[in-house]
CSV table of C-alpha atoms in Angstrom, one decimal:
chain,number,residue,atom,x,y,z
A,7,MET,CA,46.8,41.3,-92.4
A,8,ALA,CA,49.5,41.7,-95.0
A,9,GLU,CA,48.7,40.9,-98.6
A,10,ILE,CA,48.8,37.2,-99.4
A,11,ARG,CA,51.4,36.7,-102.2
A,12,TYR,CA,52.6,33.7,-104.3
A,13,ASP,CA,56.0,35.1,-105.4
A,14,ASN,CA,58.1,32.2,-106.8
A,15,LYS,CA,55.3,29.7,-106.2
A,16,VAL,CA,54.6,27.4,-109.1
A,17,VAL,CA,50.9,26.9,-109.4
A,18,MET,CA,49.2,24.4,-111.8
A,19,VAL,CA,45.6,25.2,-112.7
A,20,THR,CA,43.5,22.8,-114.7
A,21,GLY,CA,40.4,24.0,-116.5
A,22,ALA,CA,42.0,27.4,-116.7
A,23,GLY,CA,39.9,28.5,-119.6
A,24,GLY,CA,36.6,28.1,-117.7
A,25,GLU,CA,34.7,30.5,-115.5
A,26,HIS,CA,36.4,29.6,-112.2
A,27,GLY,CA,39.8,28.5,-113.5
A,28,LYS,CA,40.4,31.6,-115.5
A,29,GLN,CA,39.5,33.9,-112.5
A,30,ILE,CA,41.8,31.9,-110.2
A,31,ALA,CA,44.7,31.9,-112.7
A,32,LEU,CA,44.5,35.6,-113.3
A,33,ALA,CA,44.2,36.4,-109.5
A,34,LEU,CA,47.3,34.3,-108.9
A,35,ALA,CA,49.1,36.1,-111.8
A,36,LYS,CA,48.5,39.4,-110.1
A,37,ARG,CA,49.9,38.1,-106.9
A,38,GLY,CA,53.2,36.9,-108.3
A,39,ALA,CA,52.7,33.2,-109.1
A,40,LYS,CA,54.3,31.2,-111.9
A,41,LEU,CA,51.6,29.4,-113.8
A,42,VAL,CA,51.2,26.1,-115.5
A,43,LEU,CA,47.7,26.1,-117.1
A,44,GLN,CA,45.6,23.4,-118.8
A,45,ASP,CA,42.3,23.5,-120.7
A,46,GLN,CA,40.9,21.6,-123.7
A,47,PHE,CA,38.3,23.9,-125.1
A,48,MET,CA,38.3,26.6,-127.8
A,49,SER,CA,36.3,29.8,-128.4
A,50,ASN,CA,36.0,31.2,-131.9
A,51,GLY,CA,38.8,29.1,-133.1
A,52,VAL,CA,41.2,30.2,-130.4
A,53,LYS,CA,42.5,27.9,-127.6
A,54,ASP,CA,41.0,29.2,-124.4
A,55,VAL,CA,44.1,28.4,-122.3
A,56,LEU,CA,46.4,30.4,-124.6
A,57,THR,CA,44.1,33.4,-124.2
A,58,VAL,CA,44.5,33.1,-120.4
A,59,VAL,CA,48.3,32.8,-120.7
A,60,LYS,CA,48.4,36.1,-122.6
A,61,GLN,CA,46.3,37.8,-120.0
A,62,ALA,CA,48.4,36.5,-117.2
A,63,GLU,CA,51.6,37.7,-118.9
A,64,LYS,CA,50.1,41.2,-119.0
A,65,PHE,CA,50.3,41.1,-115.2
A,66,GLY,CA,54.0,40.2,-115.4
A,67,ALA,CA,53.5,36.5,-114.6
A,68,LYS,CA,55.5,33.7,-116.2
A,69,ALA,CA,52.9,31.3,-117.6
A,70,ILE,CA,52.8,28.2,-119.9
A,71,GLY,CA,49.6,26.8,-121.3
A,72,HIS,CA,48.7,23.3,-122.5
A,73,HIS,CA,45.7,22.7,-124.8
A,74,MET,CA,45.0,19.0,-124.0
A,75,GLU,CA,42.7,16.4,-122.6
A,76,LEU,CA,43.8,15.5,-119.1
A,77,HIS,CA,43.4,11.7,-119.5
A,78,LYS,CA,45.9,11.8,-122.4
A,79,GLY,CA,48.3,14.5,-121.2
A,80,TYR,CA,48.4,14.6,-117.4
A,81,LYS,CA,51.9,13.2,-117.3
A,82,THR,CA,53.1,15.7,-119.9
A,83,LEU,CA,51.5,18.5,-117.9
A,84,VAL,CA,53.4,17.6,-114.8
A,85,LYS,CA,56.7,17.0,-116.7
A,86,SER,CA,56.4,20.5,-118.3
A,87,ALA,CA,56.0,22.1,-114.9
A,88,ILE,CA,59.2,20.4,-113.6
A,89,ASP,CA,61.1,21.1,-116.8
A,90,GLN,CA,60.1,24.8,-116.9
A,91,PHE,CA,60.1,25.7,-113.2
A,92,GLY,CA,61.6,22.8,-111.3
A,93,ARG,CA,58.7,22.1,-108.9
A,94,ILE,CA,55.0,22.3,-108.2
A,95,ASP,CA,53.9,24.1,-105.1
A,96,ILE,CA,50.2,24.2,-105.6
A,97,LEU,CA,47.7,22.2,-107.7
A,98,ILE,CA,44.2,23.7,-108.3
A,99,HIS,CA,42.2,21.2,-110.2
A,100,CYS,CA,39.1,22.9,-111.7
A,101,GLU,CA,38.7,20.7,-114.7
A,102,GLY,CA,35.4,18.9,-115.0
A,103,HIS,CA,32.8,17.9,-117.6
A,104,LEU,CA,29.1,18.2,-116.8
A,105,ARG,CA,27.0,15.5,-118.5
A,106,MET,CA,23.2,15.3,-118.0
A,107,TRP,CA,22.9,11.5,-117.8
A,108,ARG,CA,20.7,9.7,-115.3
A,109,MET,CA,21.4,6.3,-113.7
A,110,ASP,CA,18.9,4.7,-116.0
A,111,PHE,CA,20.7,6.0,-119.2
A,112,PRO,CA,21.4,2.8,-121.1
A,113,ASP,CA,24.9,3.5,-122.6
A,114,ALA,CA,27.5,2.3,-120.1
A,115,ARG,CA,30.3,3.6,-122.4
A,116,LEU,CA,29.1,7.2,-121.8
A,117,TRP,CA,29.0,6.5,-118.1
A,118,SER,CA,32.6,5.5,-118.3
A,119,ARG,CA,33.5,8.7,-120.1
A,120,VAL,CA,31.9,10.8,-117.3
A,121,ILE,CA,33.7,8.8,-114.6
A,122,ARG,CA,37.0,9.1,-116.6
A,123,ASP,CA,36.8,12.9,-117.1
A,124,ASN,CA,35.6,13.8,-113.6
A,125,LEU,CA,37.0,11.1,-111.2
A,126,ASN,CA,39.8,9.1,-112.9
A,127,ASP,CA,41.5,12.2,-114.2
A,128,THR,CA,41.4,13.7,-110.7
A,129,LEU,CA,42.9,10.5,-109.2
A,130,ARG,CA,45.7,10.3,-111.8
A,131,LEU,CA,46.7,14.0,-111.7
A,132,ASN,CA,46.6,14.1,-107.9
A,133,GLN,CA,48.8,11.0,-107.7
A,134,GLU,CA,51.3,12.4,-110.2
A,135,VAL,CA,51.5,15.8,-108.5
A,136,TYR,CA,51.6,14.2,-105.0
A,137,ASN,CA,54.7,12.3,-106.0
A,138,VAL,CA,56.4,15.5,-107.0
A,139,MET,CA,55.3,17.3,-103.8
A,140,GLU,CA,56.4,14.4,-101.6
A,141,LYS,CA,60.0,14.6,-103.0
A,142,GLN,CA,60.1,18.3,-102.4
A,143,GLY,CA,58.6,18.0,-98.9
A,144,SER,CA,55.7,20.4,-99.4
A,145,GLY,CA,52.6,21.2,-101.4
A,146,LYS,CA,48.9,22.1,-101.5
A,147,ILE,CA,46.1,20.6,-103.5
A,148,ILE,CA,42.6,22.0,-104.0
A,149,ASN,CA,40.2,19.8,-106.0
A,150,PHE,CA,36.9,21.2,-107.4
A,151,THR,CA,33.8,19.1,-106.9
A,152,SER,CA,30.0,19.9,-107.3
A,153,ASN,CA,27.2,21.0,-105.0
A,154,PHE,CA,25.1,18.5,-107.0
A,155,ALA,CA,27.2,15.7,-105.5
A,156,ILE,CA,26.2,17.0,-102.0
A,157,ASP,CA,22.6,17.7,-102.6
A,158,GLY,CA,21.7,15.1,-105.2
A,159,GLU,CA,20.3,15.8,-108.6
A,160,THR,CA,18.6,13.0,-110.6
A,161,ALA,CA,19.4,14.4,-114.0
A,162,PHE,CA,23.2,14.3,-113.3
A,163,SER,CA,23.4,11.0,-111.4
A,164,VAL,CA,26.5,9.7,-113.1
A,165,TYR,CA,28.3,13.1,-112.9
A,166,ASN,CA,27.3,13.3,-109.2
A,167,THR,CA,28.8,9.9,-108.5
A,168,ALA,CA,32.1,10.9,-110.0
A,169,LYS,CA,32.2,14.3,-108.3
A,170,LEU,CA,31.4,12.8,-104.9
A,171,GLY,CA,34.4,10.5,-105.4
A,172,VAL,CA,36.6,13.6,-105.9
A,173,HIS,CA,36.4,14.4,-102.2
A,174,GLY,CA,37.3,10.8,-101.5
A,175,VAL,CA,40.5,11.3,-103.5
A,176,THR,CA,41.1,14.6,-101.6
A,177,LEU,CA,40.8,12.9,-98.2
A,178,ALA,CA,43.2,10.2,-99.2
A,179,VAL,CA,45.8,12.8,-100.3
A,180,ALA,CA,45.2,14.8,-97.1
A,181,GLN,CA,45.8,11.7,-94.9
A,182,MET,CA,48.9,10.6,-96.8
A,183,GLY,CA,50.4,14.0,-96.9
A,184,GLU,CA,49.7,15.1,-93.4
A,185,THR,CA,53.1,14.2,-92.1
A,186,LYS,CA,54.9,15.2,-95.3
A,187,GLY,CA,54.0,18.9,-95.6
A,188,ILE,CA,51.2,18.3,-98.1
A,189,SER,CA,47.6,19.4,-97.6
A,190,ALA,CA,44.5,18.8,-99.7
A,191,ASN,CA,41.0,20.3,-99.6
A,192,SER,CA,38.0,20.3,-101.9
A,193,VAL,CA,35.6,23.1,-103.0
A,194,ALA,CA,32.1,22.3,-104.2
A,195,ILE,CA,30.6,24.8,-106.8
A,196,THR,CA,27.6,25.1,-109.0
A,197,VAL,CA,28.2,25.8,-112.7
A,198,GLN,CA,26.9,29.1,-114.0
A,199,HIS,CA,24.0,28.0,-116.2
A,200,LEU,CA,22.5,25.6,-113.6
A,201,ARG,CA,22.4,27.9,-110.5
A,202,PRO,CA,19.1,27.7,-108.7
A,203,ILE,CA,19.2,31.3,-107.5
A,204,LYS,CA,19.0,34.0,-110.2
A,205,ALA,CA,21.2,37.1,-109.9
A,206,THR,CA,19.8,39.8,-107.7
A,207,ASP,CA,21.1,42.9,-106.0
A,208,VAL,CA,22.2,40.6,-103.2
A,209,ILE,CA,23.6,37.7,-105.3
A,210,THR,CA,25.3,38.8,-108.5
A,211,GLU,CA,26.6,36.4,-111.1
A,212,ASP,CA,30.1,37.5,-110.3
A,213,MET,CA,29.7,36.5,-106.7
A,214,TYR,CA,29.8,32.7,-107.5
A,215,GLU,CA,33.2,32.8,-109.2
A,216,GLN,CA,34.4,35.6,-106.9
A,217,GLN,CA,33.7,33.8,-103.7
A,218,SER,CA,35.1,30.4,-104.7
A,219,SER,CA,38.2,32.0,-106.2
A,220,GLN,CA,39.0,34.0,-103.1
A,221,LEU,CA,38.5,30.9,-101.0
A,222,VAL,CA,40.8,28.9,-103.2
A,223,LEU,CA,43.5,31.6,-103.0
A,224,TYR,CA,43.3,31.4,-99.2
A,225,LEU,CA,43.5,27.6,-99.2
A,226,ALA,CA,46.5,27.7,-101.5
A,227,SER,CA,48.4,30.2,-99.2
A,228,ASP,CA,51.0,29.5,-96.6
A,229,ASP,CA,48.7,31.0,-94.0
A,230,CYS,CA,46.1,28.3,-94.4
A,231,LYS,CA,46.5,25.2,-92.3
A,232,CYS,CA,43.3,23.4,-93.4
A,233,ASN,CA,43.6,19.8,-94.4
A,234,GLY,CA,41.0,17.2,-95.5
A,235,LEU,CA,38.1,19.7,-95.5
A,236,GLN,CA,35.3,20.2,-98.0
A,237,PHE,CA,33.7,23.6,-98.6
A,238,SER,CA,30.5,24.4,-100.5
A,239,SER,CA,30.4,27.8,-102.3
A,240,ARG,CA,26.9,29.0,-103.1
A,241,GLY,CA,27.0,32.7,-104.2
A,242,ASN,CA,26.5,34.8,-101.1
A,243,HIS,CA,27.3,32.1,-98.5
A,244,LEU,CA,30.0,29.5,-97.8
A,245,SER,CA,29.5,26.3,-96.0
A,246,LEU,CA,31.8,23.7,-94.4
A,247,VAL,CA,30.5,20.2,-95.4
A,248,ASN,CA,30.5,18.0,-92.3
A,249,TRP,CA,30.6,14.3,-93.0
A,250,LYS,CA,30.8,13.3,-89.3
A,251,LEU,CA,28.8,10.2,-88.1
A,252,GLU,CA,26.2,10.5,-85.4
A,253,ASN,CA,25.3,7.6,-83.2
A,254,ILE,CA,21.5,7.2,-83.4
A,255,LEU,CA,21.0,3.6,-82.2
A,256,SER,CA,22.4,1.5,-79.4
A,257,VAL,CA,22.5,-2.1,-80.6
A,258,SER,CA,23.3,-5.5,-79.2
A,259,ASP,CA,24.2,-8.9,-80.8
A,260,SER,CA,20.7,-10.1,-80.3
A,261,GLU,CA,19.0,-7.6,-82.6
A,262,THR,CA,16.2,-8.7,-85.0
A,263,PRO,CA,14.6,-6.8,-87.9
A,264,GLU,CA,11.6,-6.2,-85.6
A,265,SER,CA,13.8,-4.7,-82.8
A,266,PHE,CA,15.5,-2.5,-85.4
A,267,ALA,CA,12.2,-1.3,-86.6
A,268,ASP,CA,11.0,-0.4,-83.1
A,269,LYS,CA,14.3,1.4,-82.3
A,270,TRP,CA,14.3,3.3,-85.6
A,271,LYS,CA,10.8,4.7,-85.0
A,272,ILE,CA,12.1,6.3,-81.8
A,273,SER,CA,15.4,7.4,-83.3
A,274,ALA,CA,13.6,8.9,-86.4
A,275,GLN,CA,11.5,11.1,-84.2
A,276,ASN,CA,14.6,12.4,-82.4
A,277,VAL,CA,16.4,13.0,-85.7
A,278,ALA,CA,13.4,14.9,-87.0
A,279,LYS,CA,13.7,17.3,-84.0
A,280,LEU,CA,17.3,18.2,-84.9
């Protein structure tokens, strides 16, 4: 098929200084997008997002960068996109903060910070961008979540809780936007230093970012009609996460704990065979 391009598309990428956000931003720059980038981190005294802006400009892209925390600056980020480019066609929300805190960690204030950075920021930014997209009659949103939220990982219990909620936000946006030209999907990834599979001749380190970035570029394109889906990117394979319900018990209004126990024994055997 013909090359997928983003000429004259205004794309907002959060976490643009990180391993996934940077690769996505630069790939979009090469394909003609106008970029609004955000990140809050620094490397060697230099703001990461400004480094990515300079790299994008080398590909001929128009790009603006914001060094900010999302919970403080999400409204400013959206306003700058409108002031500079007049619209927002695509939001790719990569920003997230991994924290190794279990459910039995005693400091609830730190729990709140994890929920704020990974879930509340997603909700606020999605809402702000959705309002812009609704007025213009079109838009695409891709939210990043975590494979830990799908698989479960005790050391990251609070983080997992927040990231699982990200797909809930995505579903809400997908359902609201379905008749308004707006779509939303999520992509679950595993951050580099916590990947269970070491780099080999089959799975290289670059494949993790490469696979997820190419998937995101497709989801952000006009060719993609996906909506309300969650994908899991794991190096050399990609999965569609299926949250469908399966009926496993036929019940009546006369059930008792004992009858449920008897029926579950039979159903559990059938589930184990799947």
